[in-house]
Amino acid sequence: MTMEKVDLRSDTVTLPTPAMREAMLKAPLGDDVFGDDPTVLALQDRIAELTGKEAALFMPTGTQSNLCGLMAHCQRGDEYLVGQHAHTYRYEGGGAAVLGSIQPQPLTQDAHGLISLTDLALAIKPDDAHFARTSLLALENTWNGKRMPMSYLQQASQLAREHGLAVHLDGARVMNAAVDQAANNGTDPLVELRQITSLFDSVSVCFSKGLGAPVGSALCGPRALIQKAHRARKMLGGGMRQSGLLAAAALYALNHHVARLAQDHVLAQRLATGLQGIPGLSVRSADTNIVFVDVAHGKASALLAHLQQEHVLATGMIGLRFVTHLDVDAAGIDHAVASVRRFFQSDANGASTAQLHGGPY
Ligand SMILES: *Cc1c(COP(=O)(O)O)cnc(C)c1O
């Protein structure tokens, strides 16, 4: 088979387009630790404007962006409320605790990623020497591709503020949320983006996911907070020099790759529709650009291996995850569906007696 690979492991696997590379080559550069890189400054101004914040800071990764945000909000001995399955709690090496001396208070999330308002309220500690100081609520949008309802974001952030907490958004894929919300409401994604970000003190946005830049994120927020984050970024080793080369890619992505996220969402639906009804597999969720499937008991790793042989890449252990992005097209999705179908049609993998695994993974 000479077919090009269909890499659905993540939206981080995209390669910079020729036009993006050209923008990178042409970017005026300087030493950003001296504050001299015009392209970094332009990117920071642009993303601050888009998110409706006073200032922004270019970061090498989303992990560092979230950590700098948490460290800017919280002192040593503070705690932040966060979902049990949230990226900042679960997938960032425990950085808030390890490097920030910030205690996480993880809370149960429902199937849509929401923490109940009752749980949130109960987790806010009174001012008492026994307790860490609860000073921040961190939410994530999208979460597992799911867009958080505006009404929930409003209620949760209002609750936090009533108790004197600040509110941070891990908006690694907030552009996907904005584009999906706009499609739903028949509005402009950038208007929806502002609606979302207006509910948060600080927002971290990834350029390296669906937006298609090779590297980078930004933390956006009030100027004083961003100054604190700037100090944390330096301490964490994130002071970069001629980083305008990378900022140029991010700036290009903001100008050219936001509205097109809608195509990734259409492709995710195309994939989910194609997979529906294949015996041995069930689509658990398909939101924005991410599709999760449950696979007949014990078949996931064999399915992954089969897909890989047919040049389709996905991730998963018990179930599978597929992520669409600007380097896959409808033909690639149709090939992936056909490949899954072939796996379950072969006798060895017949699913007639197999159980579907329903648990979380
Ligand atoms: C990818 C991601 C991050 C940051 O990841 P990096 O790989 O450090 O850039 C943070 N939060 C969420 C929800 C993410 O998906």
Short mmCIF file of C-alpha atoms and ligand atoms in Angstrom, two decimals:
data_model
loop_
_atom_site.label_atom_id
_atom_site.label_comp_id
_atom_site.label_asym_id
_atom_site.label_seq_id
_atom_site.Cartn_x
_atom_site.Cartn_y
_atom_site.Cartn_z
CA MET A 1 0.00 0.00 0.00
CA THR A 2 1.53 3.33 -0.99
CA MET A 3 -1.12 5.40 0.66
CA GLU A 4 0.00 8.35 2.77
CA LYS A 5 -0.55 7.89 6.44
CA VAL A 6 -3.69 9.18 8.11
CA ASP A 7 -2.40 10.35 11.46
CA LEU A 8 -5.31 10.77 13.86
CA ARG A 9 -3.30 10.49 17.07
CA SER A 10 -3.57 14.18 17.84
CA ASP A 11 -4.00 17.62 16.30
CA THR A 12 -0.41 18.28 17.44
CA VAL A 13 1.00 16.22 14.55
CA THR A 14 0.36 18.87 11.89
CA LEU A 15 3.30 20.20 9.91
CA PRO A 16 3.61 23.89 9.09
CA THR A 17 2.15 24.66 5.67
CA PRO A 18 4.33 26.21 2.95
CA ALA A 19 2.65 29.60 3.57
CA MET A 20 3.27 29.30 7.30
CA ARG A 21 6.93 28.44 6.69
CA GLU A 22 7.20 31.45 4.42
CA ALA A 23 5.76 33.70 7.15
CA MET A 24 8.32 32.24 9.57
CA LEU A 25 11.22 32.94 7.20
CA LYS A 26 10.13 36.51 6.61
CA ALA A 27 9.49 37.41 10.26
CA PRO A 28 11.49 40.28 11.74
CA LEU A 29 13.37 38.96 14.79
CA GLY A 30 15.09 40.19 17.93
CA ASP A 31 16.01 38.96 21.40
CA ASP A 32 12.73 38.49 23.23
CA VAL A 33 14.39 38.29 26.65
CA PHE A 34 15.32 41.93 26.01
CA GLY A 35 11.75 42.48 24.80
CA ASP A 36 13.14 43.16 21.34
CA ASP A 37 11.41 40.65 19.12
CA PRO A 38 8.80 42.51 17.07
CA THR A 39 7.05 39.35 15.91
CA VAL A 40 6.63 38.02 19.45
CA LEU A 41 5.29 41.43 20.52
CA ALA A 42 2.86 41.44 17.57
CA LEU A 43 1.62 37.95 18.41
CA GLN A 44 1.16 38.84 22.09
CA ASP A 45 -0.80 41.97 21.15
CA ARG A 46 -2.95 40.02 18.71
CA ILE A 47 -3.89 37.16 21.03
CA ALA A 48 -4.49 39.61 23.90
CA GLU A 49 -6.85 41.53 21.63
CA LEU A 50 -8.65 38.39 20.44
CA THR A 51 -9.19 37.17 23.99
CA GLY A 52 -10.09 40.64 25.25
CA LYS A 53 -7.24 40.73 27.78
CA GLU A 54 -4.77 43.50 28.63
CA ALA A 55 -1.68 41.47 27.93
CA ALA A 56 -0.35 38.12 26.76
CA LEU A 57 2.85 36.15 26.97
CA PHE A 58 4.20 33.74 24.35
CA MET A 59 5.13 30.37 25.86
CA PRO A 60 6.96 27.33 24.50
CA THR A 61 4.21 24.92 25.59
CA GLY A 62 0.70 24.82 26.97
CA THR A 63 2.01 23.06 30.05
CA GLN A 64 4.31 25.95 30.85
CA SER A 65 1.58 28.44 30.05
CA ASN A 66 -0.83 26.82 32.49
CA LEU A 67 1.85 26.49 35.16
CA CYS A 68 2.90 30.13 34.83
CA GLY A 69 -0.77 31.08 35.08
CA LEU A 70 -1.27 28.98 38.21
CA MET A 71 1.91 30.34 39.77
CA ALA A 72 0.89 33.90 38.96
CA HIS A 73 -2.50 33.40 40.62
CA CYS A 74 -1.46 31.32 43.63
CA GLN A 75 1.04 31.70 46.44
CA ARG A 76 2.87 28.84 48.15
CA GLY A 77 0.26 27.06 50.30
CA ASP A 78 -2.69 28.10 48.15
CA GLU A 79 -4.85 25.54 46.42
CA TYR A 80 -6.73 25.47 43.14
CA LEU A 81 -9.94 23.64 42.34
CA VAL A 82 -9.66 21.50 39.23
CA GLY A 83 -11.34 18.59 37.50
CA GLN A 84 -10.07 15.11 38.32
CA HIS A 85 -9.45 14.56 34.58
CA ALA A 86 -8.27 18.07 33.74
CA HIS A 87 -5.01 18.47 31.88
CA THR A 88 -3.43 20.79 34.48
CA TYR A 89 -4.05 18.23 37.21
CA ARG A 90 -3.53 14.93 35.44
CA TYR A 91 -1.27 15.44 32.48
CA GLU A 92 1.24 18.10 33.46
CA GLY A 93 3.50 16.08 35.74
CA GLY A 94 1.99 17.55 38.88
CA GLY A 95 3.84 20.79 38.11
CA ALA A 96 1.57 23.01 40.18
CA ALA A 97 2.44 21.01 43.31
CA VAL A 98 6.04 20.15 42.41
CA LEU A 99 7.19 23.52 41.15
CA GLY A 100 4.55 25.95 42.41
CA SER A 101 3.90 24.60 45.94
CA ILE A 102 0.24 24.87 44.98
CA GLN A 103 -2.07 22.15 46.26
CA PRO A 104 -4.55 20.84 43.70
CA GLN A 105 -8.05 20.03 44.91
CA PRO A 106 -9.24 17.62 42.22
CA LEU A 107 -13.02 17.26 41.85
CA THR A 108 -15.22 14.71 40.10
CA GLN A 109 -16.32 15.57 36.57
CA ASP A 110 -19.44 14.20 34.90
CA ALA A 111 -19.43 12.59 31.44
CA HIS A 112 -19.44 16.07 29.87
CA GLY A 113 -16.47 17.19 31.93
CA LEU A 114 -18.51 19.39 34.27
CA ILE A 115 -17.85 19.68 38.00
CA SER A 116 -21.12 20.12 39.88
CA LEU A 117 -21.63 23.57 41.39
CA THR A 118 -22.41 21.93 44.72
CA ASP A 119 -19.07 20.12 44.72
CA LEU A 120 -17.33 23.34 43.81
CA ALA A 121 -18.99 25.26 46.63
CA LEU A 122 -18.23 22.50 49.15
CA ALA A 123 -14.57 22.39 48.14
CA ILE A 124 -13.94 26.07 48.87
CA LYS A 125 -12.27 26.05 52.29
CA PRO A 126 -13.06 28.59 54.98
CA ASP A 127 -10.30 30.89 56.21
CA ASP A 128 -8.91 28.60 58.89
CA ALA A 129 -5.33 27.60 59.72
CA HIS A 130 -6.16 23.94 59.06
CA PHE A 131 -6.74 24.52 55.39
CA ALA A 132 -4.84 25.54 52.32
CA ARG A 133 -6.14 28.86 50.98
CA THR A 134 -8.52 28.14 48.10
CA SER A 135 -7.65 30.86 45.64
CA LEU A 136 -8.33 29.67 42.10
CA LEU A 137 -10.72 27.67 39.98
CA ALA A 138 -9.24 26.18 36.79
CA LEU A 139 -11.55 24.96 34.03
CA GLU A 140 -10.83 23.47 30.62
CA ASN A 141 -12.64 24.17 27.32
CA THR A 142 -12.80 22.12 25.22
CA TRP A 143 -12.42 19.04 27.43
CA ASN A 144 -12.01 15.75 25.51
CA GLY A 145 -13.32 17.77 22.59
CA LYS A 146 -16.45 18.77 24.47
CA ARG A 147 -17.45 22.40 24.50
CA MET A 148 -18.53 23.64 27.92
CA PRO A 149 -21.98 25.28 27.87
CA MET A 150 -21.81 29.06 28.35
CA SER A 151 -24.43 28.85 31.10
CA TYR A 152 -22.19 26.48 33.08
CA LEU A 153 -19.10 28.64 32.57
CA GLN A 154 -21.08 31.66 33.74
CA GLN A 155 -22.39 29.92 36.85
CA ALA A 156 -19.09 28.33 37.82
CA SER A 157 -17.07 31.50 37.36
CA GLN A 158 -19.66 33.55 39.23
CA LEU A 159 -19.62 31.09 42.11
CA ALA A 160 -15.82 31.26 42.25
CA ARG A 161 -15.83 35.05 42.23
CA GLU A 162 -18.44 35.24 44.98
CA HIS A 163 -15.92 33.38 47.14
CA GLY A 164 -13.03 35.60 46.12
CA LEU A 165 -11.41 33.04 43.82
CA ALA A 166 -9.77 33.90 40.53
CA VAL A 167 -10.68 31.82 37.47
CA HIS A 168 -8.27 30.36 34.91
CA LEU A 169 -9.16 28.68 31.63
CA ASP A 170 -6.99 26.00 30.12
CA GLY A 171 -8.12 26.91 26.64
CA ALA A 172 -5.65 24.75 24.75
CA ARG A 173 -8.50 24.15 22.28
CA VAL A 174 -10.65 27.17 23.09
CA MET A 175 -10.63 28.11 19.38
CA ASN A 176 -12.38 24.80 18.65
CA ALA A 177 -14.93 25.70 21.32
CA ALA A 178 -15.45 29.16 19.80
CA VAL A 179 -15.81 27.82 16.26
CA ASP A 180 -18.26 25.14 17.39
CA GLN A 181 -20.26 27.62 19.44
CA ALA A 182 -20.38 29.97 16.45
CA ALA A 183 -21.61 27.18 14.17
CA ASN A 184 -24.27 26.40 16.73
CA ASN A 185 -25.42 30.00 17.20
CA GLY A 186 -24.87 31.24 13.64
CA THR A 187 -22.39 33.83 14.91
CA ASP A 188 -18.75 34.82 14.48
CA PRO A 189 -16.14 32.57 16.15
CA LEU A 190 -14.15 35.56 17.38
CA VAL A 191 -17.25 37.00 19.04
CA GLU A 192 -17.88 33.65 20.71
CA LEU A 193 -14.23 33.48 21.75
CA ARG A 194 -14.60 36.80 23.58
CA GLN A 195 -17.80 35.64 25.23
CA ILE A 196 -15.97 32.64 26.63
CA THR A 197 -12.76 34.40 27.65
CA SER A 198 -14.63 37.29 29.30
CA LEU A 199 -15.62 34.86 32.08
CA PHE A 200 -11.99 34.16 33.04
CA ASP A 201 -9.18 36.20 34.55
CA SER A 202 -6.60 34.31 32.55
CA VAL A 203 -6.70 32.05 29.53
CA SER A 204 -4.08 29.76 28.04
CA VAL A 205 -4.37 29.10 24.30
CA CYS A 206 -2.36 26.54 22.29
CA PHE A 207 -1.14 27.38 18.79
CA SER A 208 0.37 23.92 18.36
CA LYS A 209 -2.90 21.96 18.31
CA GLY A 210 -5.64 22.48 15.73
CA LEU A 211 -4.26 25.88 14.77
CA GLY A 212 -1.35 24.06 13.15
CA ALA A 213 1.68 25.98 14.40
CA PRO A 214 4.75 23.85 15.18
CA VAL A 215 5.25 25.16 18.72
CA GLY A 216 3.76 27.56 21.22
CA SER A 217 0.98 28.74 23.46
CA ALA A 218 0.02 32.05 25.02
CA LEU A 219 -1.14 33.06 28.46
CA CYS A 220 -3.54 36.01 28.35
CA GLY A 221 -4.75 38.12 31.25
CA PRO A 222 -4.48 41.38 33.17
CA ARG A 223 -1.12 43.17 32.82
CA ALA A 224 -0.11 42.72 36.47
CA LEU A 225 -0.81 38.98 36.32
CA ILE A 226 1.11 38.60 33.07
CA GLN A 227 4.09 40.37 34.70
CA LYS A 228 4.10 37.77 37.46
CA ALA A 229 3.79 35.01 34.85
CA HIS A 230 6.74 36.54 33.00
CA ARG A 231 8.90 36.09 36.10
CA ALA A 232 7.69 32.49 36.47
CA ARG A 233 8.36 31.77 32.79
CA LYS A 234 11.97 32.95 33.17
CA MET A 235 12.42 30.81 36.28
CA LEU A 236 10.98 27.77 34.50
CA GLY A 237 13.41 28.18 31.63
CA GLY A 238 10.94 29.58 29.13
CA GLY A 239 12.70 32.84 28.31
CA MET A 240 13.33 32.41 24.60
CA ARG A 241 15.50 34.55 22.33
CA GLN A 242 14.67 34.93 18.59
CA SER A 243 11.34 33.24 19.22
CA GLY A 244 9.69 35.45 16.61
CA LEU A 245 10.49 32.62 14.22
CA LEU A 246 7.91 30.56 16.14
CA ALA A 247 5.59 33.44 16.95
CA ALA A 248 5.32 34.12 13.21
CA ALA A 249 3.82 30.66 12.74
CA ALA A 250 1.34 31.28 15.55
CA LEU A 251 0.41 34.68 14.13
CA TYR A 252 -0.10 33.12 10.73
CA ALA A 253 -2.30 30.46 12.34
CA LEU A 254 -4.45 33.10 14.06
CA ASN A 255 -4.95 34.90 10.77
CA HIS A 256 -5.57 31.85 8.57
CA HIS A 257 -6.42 28.75 10.58
CA VAL A 258 -9.21 29.68 12.99
CA ALA A 259 -12.31 29.55 10.79
CA ARG A 260 -11.09 26.39 9.07
CA LEU A 261 -11.37 24.45 12.36
CA ALA A 262 -14.99 24.01 11.30
CA GLN A 263 -13.72 21.59 8.62
CA ASP A 264 -12.01 19.47 11.29
CA HIS A 265 -15.33 19.31 13.15
CA VAL A 266 -17.14 18.18 10.00
CA LEU A 267 -14.51 15.48 9.47
CA ALA A 268 -14.89 14.25 13.06
CA GLN A 269 -18.63 13.87 12.44
CA ARG A 270 -17.92 12.10 9.15
CA LEU A 271 -15.68 9.67 11.03
CA ALA A 272 -18.24 9.10 13.79
CA THR A 273 -21.01 8.51 11.28
CA GLY A 274 -18.83 6.08 9.34
CA LEU A 275 -17.94 4.12 12.47
CA GLN A 276 -21.50 3.93 13.75
CA GLY A 277 -23.04 0.53 13.37
CA ILE A 278 -19.81 -1.41 12.93
CA PRO A 279 -20.35 -4.47 15.16
CA GLY A 280 -17.72 -4.67 17.89
CA LEU A 281 -17.31 -0.98 18.29
CA SER A 282 -19.41 1.91 19.55
CA VAL A 283 -18.88 5.62 19.25
CA ARG A 284 -18.73 7.00 22.75
CA SER A 285 -18.50 10.67 21.83
CA ALA A 286 -17.72 12.88 18.86
CA ASP A 287 -17.32 16.54 19.78
CA THR A 288 -15.51 19.26 17.88
CA ASN A 289 -12.43 17.49 16.47
CA ILE A 290 -12.19 14.47 18.79
CA VAL A 291 -13.89 11.07 18.48
CA PHE A 292 -13.77 8.42 21.22
CA VAL A 293 -14.85 4.86 20.56
CA ASP A 294 -15.34 1.87 22.84
CA VAL A 295 -14.01 -1.34 21.37
CA ALA A 296 -15.11 -4.93 21.96
CA HIS A 297 -13.34 -6.26 25.02
CA GLY A 298 -9.63 -6.85 24.54
CA LYS A 299 -9.61 -5.84 20.88
CA ALA A 300 -8.24 -2.31 21.12
CA SER A 301 -4.54 -3.07 20.77
CA ALA A 302 -5.12 -5.51 17.89
CA LEU A 303 -7.27 -2.89 16.18
CA LEU A 304 -4.57 -0.24 16.64
CA ALA A 305 -1.97 -2.58 15.14
CA HIS A 306 -4.25 -3.41 12.21
CA LEU A 307 -4.89 0.27 11.57
CA GLN A 308 -1.21 1.04 11.70
CA GLN A 309 -0.55 -1.63 9.06
CA GLU A 310 -3.02 0.19 6.88
CA HIS A 311 -1.35 3.54 7.61
CA VAL A 312 -3.97 4.84 10.03
CA LEU A 313 -2.68 6.04 13.39
CA ALA A 314 -4.80 6.51 16.51
CA THR A 315 -4.24 6.29 20.27
CA GLY A 316 -5.88 4.36 23.08
CA MET A 317 -5.63 1.43 25.43
CA ILE A 318 -9.15 0.21 26.15
CA GLY A 319 -10.98 2.46 23.74
CA LEU A 320 -9.58 4.50 20.88
CA ARG A 321 -9.22 8.22 20.29
CA PHE A 322 -9.17 9.85 16.85
CA VAL A 323 -8.40 13.54 16.39
CA THR A 324 -8.96 15.45 13.14
CA HIS A 325 -6.80 18.37 12.01
CA LEU A 326 -5.60 20.29 8.99
CA ASP A 327 -3.41 17.48 7.68
CA VAL A 328 -6.29 15.02 7.17
CA ASP A 329 -9.02 15.15 4.56
CA ALA A 330 -12.27 13.35 3.77
CA ALA A 331 -10.46 10.65 1.76
CA GLY A 332 -8.23 9.93 4.75
CA ILE A 333 -11.23 9.67 7.05
CA ASP A 334 -13.01 7.32 4.64
CA HIS A 335 -9.88 5.18 4.48
CA ALA A 336 -9.78 5.05 8.31
CA VAL A 337 -13.44 3.97 8.45
CA ALA A 338 -12.89 1.29 5.81
CA SER A 339 -9.87 0.02 7.69
CA VAL A 340 -11.80 -0.29 10.96
CA ARG A 341 -14.58 -2.09 9.10
CA ARG A 342 -12.12 -4.57 7.58
CA PHE A 343 -10.76 -5.39 11.03
CA PHE A 344 -14.15 -6.29 12.44
CA GLN A 345 -15.20 -8.18 9.30
CA SER A 346 -12.31 -10.63 9.59
CA ASP A 347 -13.34 -13.88 11.26
CA ALA A 348 -10.74 -13.68 13.98
CA ASN A 349 -12.19 -10.44 15.24
CA GLY A 350 -15.87 -11.18 14.78
CA ALA A 351 -17.59 -9.31 17.56
CA SER A 352 -20.74 -11.39 17.85
CA THR A 353 -19.79 -12.77 21.25
CA ALA A 354 -17.54 -9.95 22.40
CA GLN A 355 -18.57 -7.57 25.14
CA LEU A 356 -18.34 -3.85 24.77
CA HIS A 357 -16.23 -2.29 27.42
CA GLY A 358 -18.20 0.55 28.93
CA GLY A 359 -15.90 1.82 31.67
CA PRO A 360 -13.87 4.99 31.61
CA TYR A 361 -10.32 4.89 30.37
C1 LIG B 1 -2.22 19.98 24.83
C2 LIG B 1 -2.87 20.52 26.01
C3 LIG B 1 -2.19 21.32 26.93
C4 LIG B 1 -0.73 21.70 26.79
O1 LIG B 1 0.07 20.79 26.20
P1 LIG B 1 1.55 21.03 25.69
O2 LIG B 1 1.83 19.75 25.03
O3 LIG B 1 2.38 21.30 26.90
O4 LIG B 1 1.58 22.19 24.76
C5 LIG B 1 -2.89 21.79 27.99
N1 LIG B 1 -4.18 21.52 28.17
C6 LIG B 1 -4.88 20.77 27.30
C7 LIG B 1 -6.33 20.56 27.52
C8 LIG B 1 -4.25 20.25 26.19
O5 LIG B 1 -4.95 19.50 25.34
#
